[in-house]
PDB file of C-alpha atoms and ligand atoms in Angstrom:
ATOM      1  CA  MET A   1      74.425  98.248  63.363  1.00 62.00           C
ATOM      2  CA  MET A   2      70.984  98.620  64.730  1.00 82.00           C
ATOM      3  CA  GLY A   3      70.406  96.460  68.214  1.00 90.00           C
ATOM      4  CA  ARG A   4      68.536  93.575  68.830  1.00 94.00           C
ATOM      5  CA  ASP A   5      65.079  94.906  68.637  1.00 97.00           C
ATOM      6  CA  LEU A   6      62.688  97.120  67.037  1.00 98.00           C
ATOM      7  CA  LEU A   7      61.388  99.414  69.658  1.00 98.00           C
ATOM      8  CA  GLY A   8      60.599 102.479  67.555  1.00 98.00           C
ATOM      9  CA  ILE A   9      61.857 104.575  64.313  1.00 98.00           C
ATOM     10  CA  GLU A  10      63.502 106.886  66.838  1.00 97.00           C
ATOM     11  CA  ASP A  11      66.619 104.552  67.796  1.00 96.00           C
ATOM     12  CA  LEU A  12      67.069 104.330  63.659  1.00 97.00           C
ATOM     13  CA  ASP A  13      69.665 106.031  61.911  1.00 97.00           C
ATOM     14  CA  ARG A  14      69.068 107.150  57.788  1.00 98.00           C
ATOM     15  CA  ALA A  15      71.337 104.004  56.598  1.00 97.00           C
ATOM     16  CA  ASP A  16      69.305 101.300  58.900  1.00 97.00           C
ATOM     17  CA  LEU A  17      65.892 102.598  57.436  1.00 98.00           C
ATOM     18  CA  GLU A  18      67.206 102.382  54.015  1.00 98.00           C
ATOM     19  CA  ARG A  19      68.809  99.357  54.368  1.00 97.00           C
ATOM     20  CA  ILE A  20      65.308  97.712  55.703  1.00 98.00           C
ATOM     21  CA  LEU A  21      63.801  99.398  52.628  1.00 98.00           C
ATOM     22  CA  GLU A  22      65.980  98.012  50.018  1.00 98.00           C
ATOM     23  CA  THR A  23      65.107  94.386  52.015  1.00 97.00           C
ATOM     24  CA  ALA A  24      61.592  94.980  51.558  1.00 98.00           C
ATOM     25  CA  GLU A  25      62.529  95.729  47.649  1.00 97.00           C
ATOM     26  CA  ARG A  26      63.325  92.323  48.099  1.00 96.00           C
ATOM     27  CA  MET A  27      60.613  90.520  49.629  1.00 97.00           C
ATOM     28  CA  GLN A  28      57.897  91.981  47.759  1.00 97.00           C
ATOM     29  CA  GLU A  29      59.581  90.381  44.558  1.00 96.00           C
ATOM     30  CA  VAL A  30      58.541  87.103  46.522  1.00 96.00           C
ATOM     31  CA  GLY A  31      54.799  87.968  47.639  1.00 93.00           C
ATOM     32  CA  ARG A  32      54.470  88.248  43.628  1.00 95.00           C
ATOM     33  CA  ARG A  33      55.409  84.799  42.865  1.00 95.00           C
ATOM     34  CA  ASP A  34      53.340  81.957  42.108  1.00 96.00           C
ATOM     35  CA  VAL A  35      54.370  80.418  45.352  1.00 96.00           C
ATOM     36  CA  LYS A  36      55.294  82.761  48.054  1.00 95.00           C
ATOM     37  CA  LYS A  37      57.454  81.200  49.982  1.00 96.00           C
ATOM     38  CA  VAL A  38      61.152  81.402  50.675  1.00 97.00           C
ATOM     39  CA  PRO A  39      63.112  79.317  53.455  1.00 97.00           C
ATOM     40  CA  THR A  40      65.012  82.000  55.012  1.00 96.00           C
ATOM     41  CA  LEU A  41      63.371  81.310  58.362  1.00 97.00           C
ATOM     42  CA  ARG A  42      62.897  78.077  58.203  1.00 97.00           C
ATOM     43  CA  GLY A  43      62.590  76.482  62.413  1.00 96.00           C
ATOM     44  CA  ARG A  44      62.404  79.738  63.493  1.00 96.00           C
ATOM     45  CA  THR A  45      59.724  80.238  65.731  1.00 96.00           C
ATOM     46  CA  LEU A  46      57.754  84.227  65.830  1.00 97.00           C
ATOM     47  CA  VAL A  47      55.539  85.266  68.566  1.00 95.00           C
ATOM     48  CA  ASN A  48      52.329  87.848  67.650  1.00 95.00           C
ATOM     49  CA  LEU A  49      51.478  88.845  71.098  1.00 94.00           C
ATOM     50  CA  PHE A  50      49.085  91.265  70.666  1.00 94.00           C
ATOM     51  CA  PHE A  51      47.063  92.231  73.787  1.00 92.00           C
ATOM     52  CA  GLU A  52      45.096  95.351  71.600  1.00 91.00           C
ATOM     53  CA  PRO A  53      42.893  94.826  68.539  1.00 85.00           C
ATOM     54  CA  SER A  54      44.491  94.936  65.267  1.00 90.00           C
ATOM     55  CA  THR A  55      43.352  93.539  61.986  1.00 89.00           C
ATOM     56  CA  ARG A  56      46.381  95.071  59.720  1.00 93.00           C
ATOM     57  CA  THR A  57      49.178  94.318  61.913  1.00 97.00           C
ATOM     58  CA  ARG A  58      48.124  90.890  62.943  1.00 96.00           C
ATOM     59  CA  THR A  59      47.854  89.176  59.836  1.00 97.00           C
ATOM     60  CA  SER A  60      50.468  91.592  58.233  1.00 98.00           C
ATOM     61  CA  PHE A  61      53.013  89.478  60.351  1.00 98.00           C
ATOM     62  CA  GLU A  62      51.853  86.540  60.724  1.00 98.00           C
ATOM     63  CA  ILE A  63      51.570  86.175  56.499  1.00 98.00           C
ATOM     64  CA  ALA A  64      55.069  87.959  56.169  1.00 98.00           C
ATOM     65  CA  GLY A  65      56.695  85.320  58.899  1.00 98.00           C
ATOM     66  CA  LYS A  66      54.998  82.620  57.164  1.00 98.00           C
ATOM     67  CA  ARG A  67      56.200  84.017  53.115  1.00 98.00           C
ATOM     68  CA  LEU A  68      59.543  83.318  55.237  1.00 98.00           C
ATOM     69  CA  SER A  69      58.887  80.118  56.183  1.00 98.00           C
ATOM     70  CA  ALA A  70      58.835  80.564  59.830  1.00 98.00           C
ATOM     71  CA  ASP A  71      56.437  79.248  62.590  1.00 97.00           C
ATOM     72  CA  VAL A  72      54.058  81.962  63.462  1.00 97.00           C
ATOM     73  CA  VAL A  73      52.116  81.409  67.142  1.00 95.00           C
ATOM     74  CA  ASN A  74      49.396  84.076  67.585  1.00 93.00           C
ATOM     75  CA  PHE A  75      48.214  84.282  71.340  1.00 87.00           C
ATOM     76  CA  SER A  76      45.279  85.951  72.166  1.00 81.00           C
ATOM     77  CA  PRO A  77      45.282  87.412  75.559  1.00 80.00           C
ATOM     78  CA  SER A  78      41.072  86.559  75.559  1.00 78.00           C
ATOM     79  CA  SER A  79      41.516  83.062  75.680  1.00 72.00           C
ATOM     80  CA  SER A  80      44.870  83.231  77.969  1.00 74.00           C
ATOM     81  CA  SER A  81      45.765  82.900  81.975  1.00 77.00           C
ATOM     82  CA  LEU A  82      45.875  86.689  81.732  1.00 73.00           C
ATOM     83  CA  THR A  83      42.444  86.229  81.952  1.00 71.00           C
ATOM     84  CA  LYS A  84      43.119  84.023  85.599  1.00 70.00           C
ATOM     85  CA  ALA A  85      45.398  87.624  86.579  1.00 67.00           C
ATOM     86  CA  GLU A  86      48.952  86.082  85.287  1.00 74.00           C
ATOM     87  CA  SER A  87      50.878  88.879  84.418  1.00 85.00           C
ATOM     88  CA  ILE A  88      51.537  90.450  81.097  1.00 86.00           C
ATOM     89  CA  LEU A  89      55.102  90.068  81.856  1.00 88.00           C
ATOM     90  CA  ASP A  90      55.119  86.604  83.626  1.00 90.00           C
ATOM     91  CA  THR A  91      52.929  85.219  80.200  1.00 87.00           C
ATOM     92  CA  ALA A  92      55.950  86.540  78.246  1.00 87.00           C
ATOM     93  CA  MET A  93      58.954  85.046  80.250  1.00 88.00           C
ATOM     94  CA  THR A  94      56.586  81.661  79.951  1.00 89.00           C
ATOM     95  CA  LEU A  95      55.955  82.401  76.159  1.00 86.00           C
ATOM     96  CA  ASP A  96      60.121  83.235  76.018  1.00 88.00           C
ATOM     97  CA  ALA A  97      60.775  80.041  77.550  1.00 90.00           C
ATOM     98  CA  MET A  98      59.561  77.985  74.829  1.00 89.00           C
ATOM     99  CA  ALA A  99      62.527  79.570  72.524  1.00 93.00           C
ATOM    100  CA  PRO A 100      60.522  81.983  70.249  1.00 95.00           C
ATOM    101  CA  ASP A 101      63.072  83.507  67.560  1.00 96.00           C
ATOM    102  CA  ALA A 102      60.978  86.683  67.945  1.00 96.00           C
ATOM    103  CA  VAL A 103      57.887  88.426  69.502  1.00 96.00           C
ATOM    104  CA  VAL A 104      56.094  91.112  67.902  1.00 97.00           C
ATOM    105  CA  VAL A 105      54.008  92.685  70.498  1.00 96.00           C
ATOM    106  CA  ARG A 106      51.397  95.403  71.043  1.00 96.00           C
ATOM    107  CA  HIS A 107      49.838  97.080  73.724  1.00 94.00           C
ATOM    108  CA  LYS A 108      47.975  99.891  74.980  1.00 92.00           C
ATOM    109  CA  VAL A 109      50.689 101.382  76.984  1.00 93.00           C
ATOM    110  CA  ALA A 110      53.301 102.740  75.820  1.00 95.00           C
ATOM    111  CA  GLY A 111      57.123 101.304  76.886  1.00 95.00           C
ATOM    112  CA  VAL A 112      55.807  97.727  77.583  1.00 93.00           C
ATOM    113  CA  PRO A 113      57.285  96.717  74.469  1.00 96.00           C
ATOM    114  CA  LYS A 114      60.230  97.759  76.320  1.00 96.00           C
ATOM    115  CA  ARG A 115      59.888  96.748  79.454  1.00 93.00           C
ATOM    116  CA  ILE A 116      59.281  92.958  78.004  1.00 94.00           C
ATOM    117  CA  ALA A 117      62.140  93.207  76.015  1.00 95.00           C
ATOM    118  CA  ASP A 118      64.249  93.864  78.798  1.00 94.00           C
ATOM    119  CA  ALA A 119      62.769  90.790  80.377  1.00 91.00           C
ATOM    120  CA  LEU A 120      63.536  88.177  77.184  1.00 93.00           C
ATOM    121  CA  ALA A 121      66.081  86.543  75.671  1.00 93.00           C
ATOM    122  CA  ALA A 122      64.404  86.628  72.042  1.00 95.00           C
ATOM    123  CA  PRO A 123      63.970  90.131  69.946  1.00 96.00           C
ATOM    124  CA  VAL A 124      61.079  92.091  70.791  1.00 97.00           C
ATOM    125  CA  ILE A 125      59.295  94.124  67.742  1.00 98.00           C
ATOM    126  CA  ASN A 126      57.540  96.947  68.308  1.00 98.00           C
ATOM    127  CA  ALA A 127      53.580  96.484  66.546  1.00 98.00           C
ATOM    128  CA  GLY A 128      52.590  99.836  68.393  1.00 97.00           C
ATOM    129  CA  ASP A 129      52.545 100.824  72.507  1.00 97.00           C
ATOM    130  CA  GLY A 130      49.689 103.430  73.120  1.00 95.00           C
ATOM    131  CA  ALA A 131      50.886 106.802  71.574  1.00 94.00           C
ATOM    132  CA  HIS A 132      54.191 106.262  71.624  1.00 97.00           C
ATOM    133  CA  GLU A 133      55.631 104.577  68.085  1.00 98.00           C
ATOM    134  CA  HIS A 134      54.354 102.174  65.664  1.00 98.00           C
ATOM    135  CA  PRO A 135      57.636 101.585  63.733  1.00 98.00           C
ATOM    136  CA  THR A 136      57.106  99.321  61.268  1.00 98.00           C
ATOM    137  CA  GLN A 137      53.687 101.316  59.791  1.00 98.00           C
ATOM    138  CA  ALA A 138      56.205 104.313  59.629  1.00 98.00           C
ATOM    139  CA  LEU A 139      58.266 102.090  57.542  1.00 98.00           C
ATOM    140  CA  LEU A 140      55.606 100.769  55.121  1.00 98.00           C
ATOM    141  CA  ASP A 141      54.602 104.164  54.583  1.00 98.00           C
ATOM    142  CA  CYS A 142      57.846 105.274  53.521  1.00 99.00           C
ATOM    143  CA  PHE A 143      58.504 102.684  51.617  1.00 98.00           C
ATOM    144  CA  THR A 144      55.132 103.528  49.709  1.00 98.00           C
ATOM    145  CA  VAL A 145      56.390 106.954  49.366  1.00 98.00           C
ATOM    146  CA  LYS A 146      59.211 105.782  47.470  1.00 98.00           C
ATOM    147  CA  GLN A 147      57.410 103.605  45.162  1.00 98.00           C
ATOM    148  CA  GLU A 148      55.573 106.358  44.914  1.00 98.00           C
ATOM    149  CA  LYS A 149      57.693 109.292  44.540  1.00 98.00           C
ATOM    150  CA  GLY A 150      61.438 107.639  44.064  1.00 98.00           C
ATOM    151  CA  ARG A 151      62.642 109.824  46.718  1.00 98.00           C
ATOM    152  CA  PHE A 152      62.348 111.639  49.912  1.00 98.00           C
ATOM    153  CA  ASP A 153      64.904 114.511  49.596  1.00 97.00           C
ATOM    154  CA  GLY A 154      62.672 117.590  48.917  1.00 97.00           C
ATOM    155  CA  LEU A 155      59.608 115.867  49.438  1.00 98.00           C
ATOM    156  CA  THR A 156      56.694 117.237  51.586  1.00 98.00           C
ATOM    157  CA  VAL A 157      54.825 115.178  54.283  1.00 98.00           C
ATOM    158  CA  THR A 158      52.181 116.499  55.610  1.00 98.00           C
ATOM    159  CA  ILE A 159      50.107 114.496  58.766  1.00 98.00           C
ATOM    160  CA  ILE A 160      47.139 115.303  59.317  1.00 98.00           C
ATOM    161  CA  GLY A 161      44.181 114.220  62.081  1.00 96.00           C
ATOM    162  CA  ASP A 162      44.892 113.019  66.245  1.00 94.00           C
ATOM    163  CA  ILE A 163      49.236 114.280  66.777  1.00 95.00           C
ATOM    164  CA  THR A 164      48.524 113.544  70.268  1.00 93.00           C
ATOM    165  CA  HIS A 165      46.957 110.070  70.288  1.00 93.00           C
ATOM    166  CA  SER A 166      48.588 108.973  67.368  1.00 95.00           C
ATOM    167  CA  ARG A 167      51.785 106.470  67.752  1.00 97.00           C
ATOM    168  CA  VAL A 168      51.852 106.681  63.481  1.00 98.00           C
ATOM    169  CA  ALA A 169      52.270 110.532  63.705  1.00 97.00           C
ATOM    170  CA  ARG A 170      55.592 109.774  66.385  1.00 97.00           C
ATOM    171  CA  SER A 171      57.082 107.085  64.000  1.00 98.00           C
ATOM    172  CA  ASN A 172      56.229 108.640  60.473  1.00 98.00           C
ATOM    173  CA  LEU A 173      57.369 111.946  61.910  1.00 98.00           C
ATOM    174  CA  TYR A 174      61.061 111.017  63.079  1.00 97.00           C
ATOM    175  CA  ALA A 175      61.529 108.186  60.092  1.00 98.00           C
ATOM    176  CA  PHE A 176      60.350 110.634  57.005  1.00 98.00           C
ATOM    177  CA  SER A 177      62.219 113.634  59.135  1.00 97.00           C
ATOM    178  CA  LYS A 178      65.511 111.715  58.881  1.00 97.00           C
ATOM    179  CA  LEU A 179      65.477 109.997  55.565  1.00 98.00           C
ATOM    180  CA  GLY A 180      65.394 113.826  54.397  1.00 98.00           C
ATOM    181  CA  ALA A 181      61.370 114.850  54.005  1.00 98.00           C
ATOM    182  CA  GLU A 182      60.244 118.066  55.579  1.00 98.00           C
ATOM    183  CA  VAL A 183      57.399 117.341  57.937  1.00 98.00           C
ATOM    184  CA  ARG A 184      54.087 118.806  58.764  1.00 98.00           C
ATOM    185  CA  LEU A 185      51.742 118.514  61.152  1.00 98.00           C
ATOM    186  CA  ALA A 186      48.233 119.555  61.135  1.00 97.00           C
ATOM    187  CA  ALA A 187      44.998 119.391  63.557  1.00 96.00           C
ATOM    188  CA  PRO A 188      43.322 121.707  66.049  1.00 94.00           C
ATOM    189  CA  PRO A 189      45.671 122.968  68.551  1.00 93.00           C
ATOM    190  CA  THR A 190      44.004 120.745  71.068  1.00 90.00           C
ATOM    191  CA  MET A 191      44.910 117.727  69.437  1.00 92.00           C
ATOM    192  CA  LEU A 192      49.076 118.852  68.529  1.00 93.00           C
ATOM    193  CA  PRO A 193      51.251 118.694  71.132  1.00 90.00           C
ATOM    194  CA  ALA A 194      53.476 121.330  72.452  1.00 86.00           C
ATOM    195  CA  GLY A 195      56.411 120.908  72.123  1.00 88.00           C
ATOM    196  CA  VAL A 196      56.413 118.744  68.784  1.00 88.00           C
ATOM    197  CA  GLU A 197      58.368 121.626  66.191  1.00 90.00           C
ATOM    198  CA  SER A 198      61.459 120.205  68.336  1.00 91.00           C
ATOM    199  CA  LEU A 199      61.313 117.427  67.117  1.00 88.00           C
ATOM    200  CA  GLY A 200      61.901 119.259  64.075  1.00 90.00           C
ATOM    201  CA  ALA A 201      58.245 119.034  62.498  1.00 96.00           C
ATOM    202  CA  LYS A 202      56.336 122.351  61.052  1.00 96.00           C
ATOM    203  CA  ALA A 203      53.110 122.639  63.469  1.00 97.00           C
ATOM    204  CA  TYR A 204      50.070 123.917  61.719  1.00 97.00           C
ATOM    205  CA  THR A 205      46.518 124.756  62.913  1.00 96.00           C
ATOM    206  CA  SER A 206      45.531 126.358  59.020  1.00 97.00           C
ATOM    207  CA  LEU A 207      44.679 123.191  57.252  1.00 97.00           C
ATOM    208  CA  ARG A 208      45.065 125.149  54.160  1.00 98.00           C
ATOM    209  CA  GLU A 209      48.606 126.171  55.151  1.00 98.00           C
ATOM    210  CA  ALA A 210      49.282 122.888  56.084  1.00 98.00           C
ATOM    211  CA  LEU A 211      48.714 121.471  52.704  1.00 98.00           C
ATOM    212  CA  GLU A 212      50.110 124.213  50.415  1.00 98.00           C
ATOM    213  CA  GLY A 213      52.200 122.263  48.227  1.00 98.00           C
ATOM    214  CA  ALA A 214      52.214 118.962  49.805  1.00 98.00           C
ATOM    215  CA  ASP A 215      53.365 115.825  48.219  1.00 98.00           C
ATOM    216  CA  VAL A 216      52.011 113.413  50.441  1.00 98.00           C
ATOM    217  CA  VAL A 217      49.386 113.772  53.001  1.00 98.00           C
ATOM    218  CA  MET A 218      48.582 111.328  55.457  1.00 98.00           C
ATOM    219  CA  VAL A 219      44.874 111.368  57.673  1.00 98.00           C
ATOM    220  CA  LEU A 220      44.871 109.894  60.862  1.00 97.00           C
ATOM    221  CA  ARG A 221      42.039 108.171  62.744  1.00 93.00           C
ATOM    222  CA  ILE A 222      40.960 110.049  65.735  1.00 89.00           C
ATOM    223  CA  GLN A 223      41.815 107.697  68.707  1.00 84.00           C
ATOM    224  CA  GLN A 224      38.696 108.101  71.097  1.00 79.00           C
ATOM    225  CA  GLU A 225      40.275 105.389  73.161  1.00 83.00           C
ATOM    226  CA  ARG A 226      43.082 107.370  74.280  1.00 79.00           C
ATOM    227  CA  MET A 227      40.978 110.553  74.902  1.00 75.00           C
ATOM    228  CA  GLU A 228      39.457 111.529  77.904  1.00 75.00           C
ATOM    229  CA  GLY A 229      37.176 114.095  77.659  1.00 76.00           C
ATOM    230  CA  CYS A 230      36.368 116.400  74.804  1.00 75.00           C
ATOM    231  CA  PHE A 231      38.813 117.691  71.677  1.00 75.00           C
ATOM    232  CA  PHE A 232      36.922 119.071  69.745  1.00 75.00           C
ATOM    233  CA  PRO A 233      33.231 120.187  69.893  1.00 75.00           C
ATOM    234  CA  SER A 234      31.641 117.242  67.524  1.00 86.00           C
ATOM    235  CA  ILE A 235      32.583 114.762  64.631  1.00 88.00           C
ATOM    236  CA  ARG A 236      30.682 116.968  62.106  1.00 91.00           C
ATOM    237  CA  GLU A 237      32.795 120.106  63.186  1.00 91.00           C
ATOM    238  CA  TYR A 238      35.756 117.991  62.968  1.00 92.00           C
ATOM    239  CA  ALA A 239      34.857 116.868  59.569  1.00 93.00           C
ATOM    240  CA  ALA A 240      34.240 119.837  58.111  1.00 94.00           C
ATOM    241  CA  THR A 241      37.475 121.814  59.214  1.00 95.00           C
ATOM    242  CA  PHE A 242      39.569 118.685  59.125  1.00 96.00           C
ATOM    243  CA  GLY A 243      38.473 116.281  56.833  1.00 97.00           C
ATOM    244  CA  ILE A 244      40.184 115.962  53.765  1.00 98.00           C
ATOM    245  CA  ASP A 245      38.168 115.520  50.162  1.00 97.00           C
ATOM    246  CA  ARG A 246      39.130 116.467  47.177  1.00 97.00           C
ATOM    247  CA  LYS A 247      38.100 119.857  47.377  1.00 97.00           C
ATOM    248  CA  LYS A 248      40.446 120.192  49.948  1.00 97.00           C
ATOM    249  CA  LEU A 249      43.128 118.412  47.690  1.00 97.00           C
ATOM    250  CA  ARG A 250      43.042 120.870  45.635  1.00 97.00           C
ATOM    251  CA  TYR A 251      45.972 123.135  47.720  1.00 98.00           C
ATOM    252  CA  ALA A 252      48.078 120.420  47.572  1.00 98.00           C
ATOM    253  CA  LYS A 253      50.752 119.538  44.620  1.00 98.00           C
ATOM    254  CA  ASP A 254      48.613 117.955  41.932  1.00 98.00           C
ATOM    255  CA  ASP A 255      50.594 114.987  41.830  1.00 98.00           C
ATOM    256  CA  VAL A 256      49.535 114.329  45.838  1.00 98.00           C
ATOM    257  CA  ILE A 257      49.538 110.947  47.498  1.00 98.00           C
ATOM    258  CA  VAL A 258      46.331 110.496  50.463  1.00 98.00           C
ATOM    259  CA  MET A 259      47.680 107.509  53.140  1.00 98.00           C
ATOM    260  CA  HIS A 260      45.423 106.244  56.069  1.00 98.00           C
ATOM    261  CA  PRO A 261      47.339 104.148  58.185  1.00 98.00           C
ATOM    262  CA  GLY A 262      43.675 102.349  58.398  1.00 94.00           C
ATOM    263  CA  PRO A 263      41.133 102.019  60.266  1.00 94.00           C
ATOM    264  CA  VAL A 264      39.432 104.844  58.166  1.00 94.00           C
ATOM    265  CA  ASN A 265      36.358 106.664  59.784  1.00 93.00           C
ATOM    266  CA  ARG A 266      34.674 107.415  56.168  1.00 95.00           C
ATOM    267  CA  GLY A 267      33.203 110.336  56.181  1.00 94.00           C
ATOM    268  CA  VAL A 268      34.888 111.703  59.041  1.00 94.00           C
ATOM    269  CA  GLU A 269      38.884 112.391  58.590  1.00 96.00           C
ATOM    270  CA  ILE A 270      38.457 111.263  54.957  1.00 97.00           C
ATOM    271  CA  ALA A 271      35.772 111.453  52.180  1.00 97.00           C
ATOM    272  CA  HIS A 272      34.030 108.058  51.005  1.00 95.00           C
ATOM    273  CA  ASP A 273      35.164 108.582  47.428  1.00 94.00           C
ATOM    274  CA  LEU A 274      38.489 109.777  48.382  1.00 97.00           C
ATOM    275  CA  ALA A 275      39.215 106.626  50.305  1.00 96.00           C
ATOM    276  CA  ASP A 276      38.510 104.098  47.662  1.00 93.00           C
ATOM    277  CA  ARG A 277      40.174 105.744  44.495  1.00 95.00           C
ATOM    278  CA  ARG A 278      43.584 107.160  43.338  1.00 97.00           C
ATOM    279  CA  PRO A 279      45.262 109.320  44.673  1.00 98.00           C
ATOM    280  CA  SER A 280      44.616 107.344  47.654  1.00 98.00           C
ATOM    281  CA  VAL A 281      47.322 104.700  47.915  1.00 98.00           C
ATOM    282  CA  ILE A 282      45.866 102.829  51.758  1.00 98.00           C
ATOM    283  CA  LEU A 283      45.694  99.544  49.938  1.00 97.00           C
ATOM    284  CA  ASP A 284      49.022  99.898  48.693  1.00 98.00           C
ATOM    285  CA  GLN A 285      50.316 100.533  52.123  1.00 98.00           C
ATOM    286  CA  VAL A 286      48.872  97.160  53.240  1.00 97.00           C
ATOM    287  CA  ARG A 287      50.076  95.366  50.698  1.00 97.00           C
ATOM    288  CA  ASN A 288      53.262  96.667  51.080  1.00 98.00           C
ATOM    289  CA  GLY A 289      53.107  96.300  55.132  1.00 98.00           C
ATOM    290  CA  VAL A 290      53.476  92.799  54.561  1.00 98.00           C
ATOM    291  CA  ALA A 291      56.815  93.299  52.414  1.00 98.00           C
ATOM    292  CA  VAL A 292      57.948  95.417  54.856  1.00 98.00           C
ATOM    293  CA  ARG A 293      57.539  93.247  58.123  1.00 98.00           C
ATOM    294  CA  MET A 294      59.200  90.420  56.013  1.00 98.00           C
ATOM    295  CA  ALA A 295      62.184  92.651  55.657  1.00 98.00           C
ATOM    296  CA  VAL A 296      61.801  93.124  59.526  1.00 98.00           C
ATOM    297  CA  LEU A 297      61.869  90.068  60.139  1.00 98.00           C
ATOM    298  CA  TYR A 298      64.590  89.319  58.673  1.00 97.00           C
ATOM    299  CA  GLN A 299      66.664  91.524  60.150  1.00 95.00           C
ATOM    300  CA  PHE A 300      65.365  90.778  63.691  1.00 95.00           C
ATOM    301  CA  ALA A 301      64.280  87.500  63.872  1.00 92.00           C
ATOM    302  CA  GLY A 302      67.198  85.910  61.936  1.00 82.00           C
ATOM    303  CA  ARG A 303      70.099  85.932  64.695  1.00 72.00           C
ATOM    304  CA  PRO A 304      70.514  83.805  67.432  1.00 61.00           C
ATOM    305  CA  ALA A 305      67.798  84.531  70.788  1.00 54.00           C
ATOM    306  CA  THR A 306      70.355  85.671  73.297  1.00 58.00           C
ATOM    307  CA  ARG A 307      71.074  89.020  75.148  1.00 59.00           C
ATOM    308  CA  GLU A 308      74.591  88.035  75.826  1.00 54.00           C
ATOM    309  CA  GLY A 309      77.382  90.695  75.079  1.00 42.00           C
TER     310      GLY A 309
HETATM  311  N1  LIG B 401      46.126 101.054  63.066  1.00 50.43           N
HETATM  312  C1  LIG B 401      46.877 102.117  63.366  1.00 50.43           C
HETATM  313  C2  LIG B 401      47.402 102.190  64.725  1.00 50.43           C
HETATM  314  O1  LIG B 401      47.382 100.798  65.683  1.00 50.43           O
HETATM  315  C3  LIG B 401      46.417 103.745  63.859  1.00 50.43           C
HETATM  316  C4  LIG B 401      44.696 103.317  64.592  1.00 50.43           C
HETATM  317  O2  LIG B 401      44.572 102.935  64.890  1.00 50.43           O
HETATM  318  O3  LIG B 401      43.990 104.590  63.836  1.00 50.43           O
HETATM  319  O4  LIG B 401      47.781 102.888  65.332  1.00 50.43           O
END
């Protein structure tokens, strides 16, 4: 049985992941209907508490909540009392006093969703905390791979880019490994954390070796907002050695798919023409994000909001 909050993939087991992916399949069917709405969360309130910028995740949670008939409130820090020095915890507790049924939190500092979860009655869903975890991104990535490949066992998933600062890399490493895939991480040595192999991944500094025989290639943005100092000589050099284009992709399997969580920096980590067309499935990931977040909200916002027991 899953806990009350969704703070990270690390806390889930294979059966939890499979259950969410199966629910997402049913939710996806709602998105194909003429009237894209079901009464599942009618009378329930969802608060989106995003302290860090977001395009896909915030809108995706909002659409997911609305498709389930929940009332969705988007909290915007720049127009709130946070500008009057109210603390994050006081802000969260104030919102909690209005009895939401779930609070979706994004923050630039790792661990803030957990801290908020400890103080609130409502279940907390982590929408990305610093370089720690981004569980719903990993779930939608797994969902996309399942739709494309029909399985996880025996697949090789190569994640390329700024592994050190990427919460997407961390959550996907947990998710794909738990589901039975082999995970490879490829980056310049400065962006590959020491000891990452103890989490079950294989680490590569040679892009070619990491790509050989890959079924799935996941490309990550360089998280410059989380970097202090210089991690590579120049963007041009990074693009030449670790940027993915159709030529480099030839080392992977013929039926490889290319994924990216967005936002995409075209011409840096991924070539312009590759981002837009097959084998890239970037917009499928965005589309699937709604169904997966509906499944997550169904699982975590559908229960009474108390922390007893
Ligand atoms: N959108 C993803 C995240 O919030 C990936 C990225 O920003 O590069 O982590």
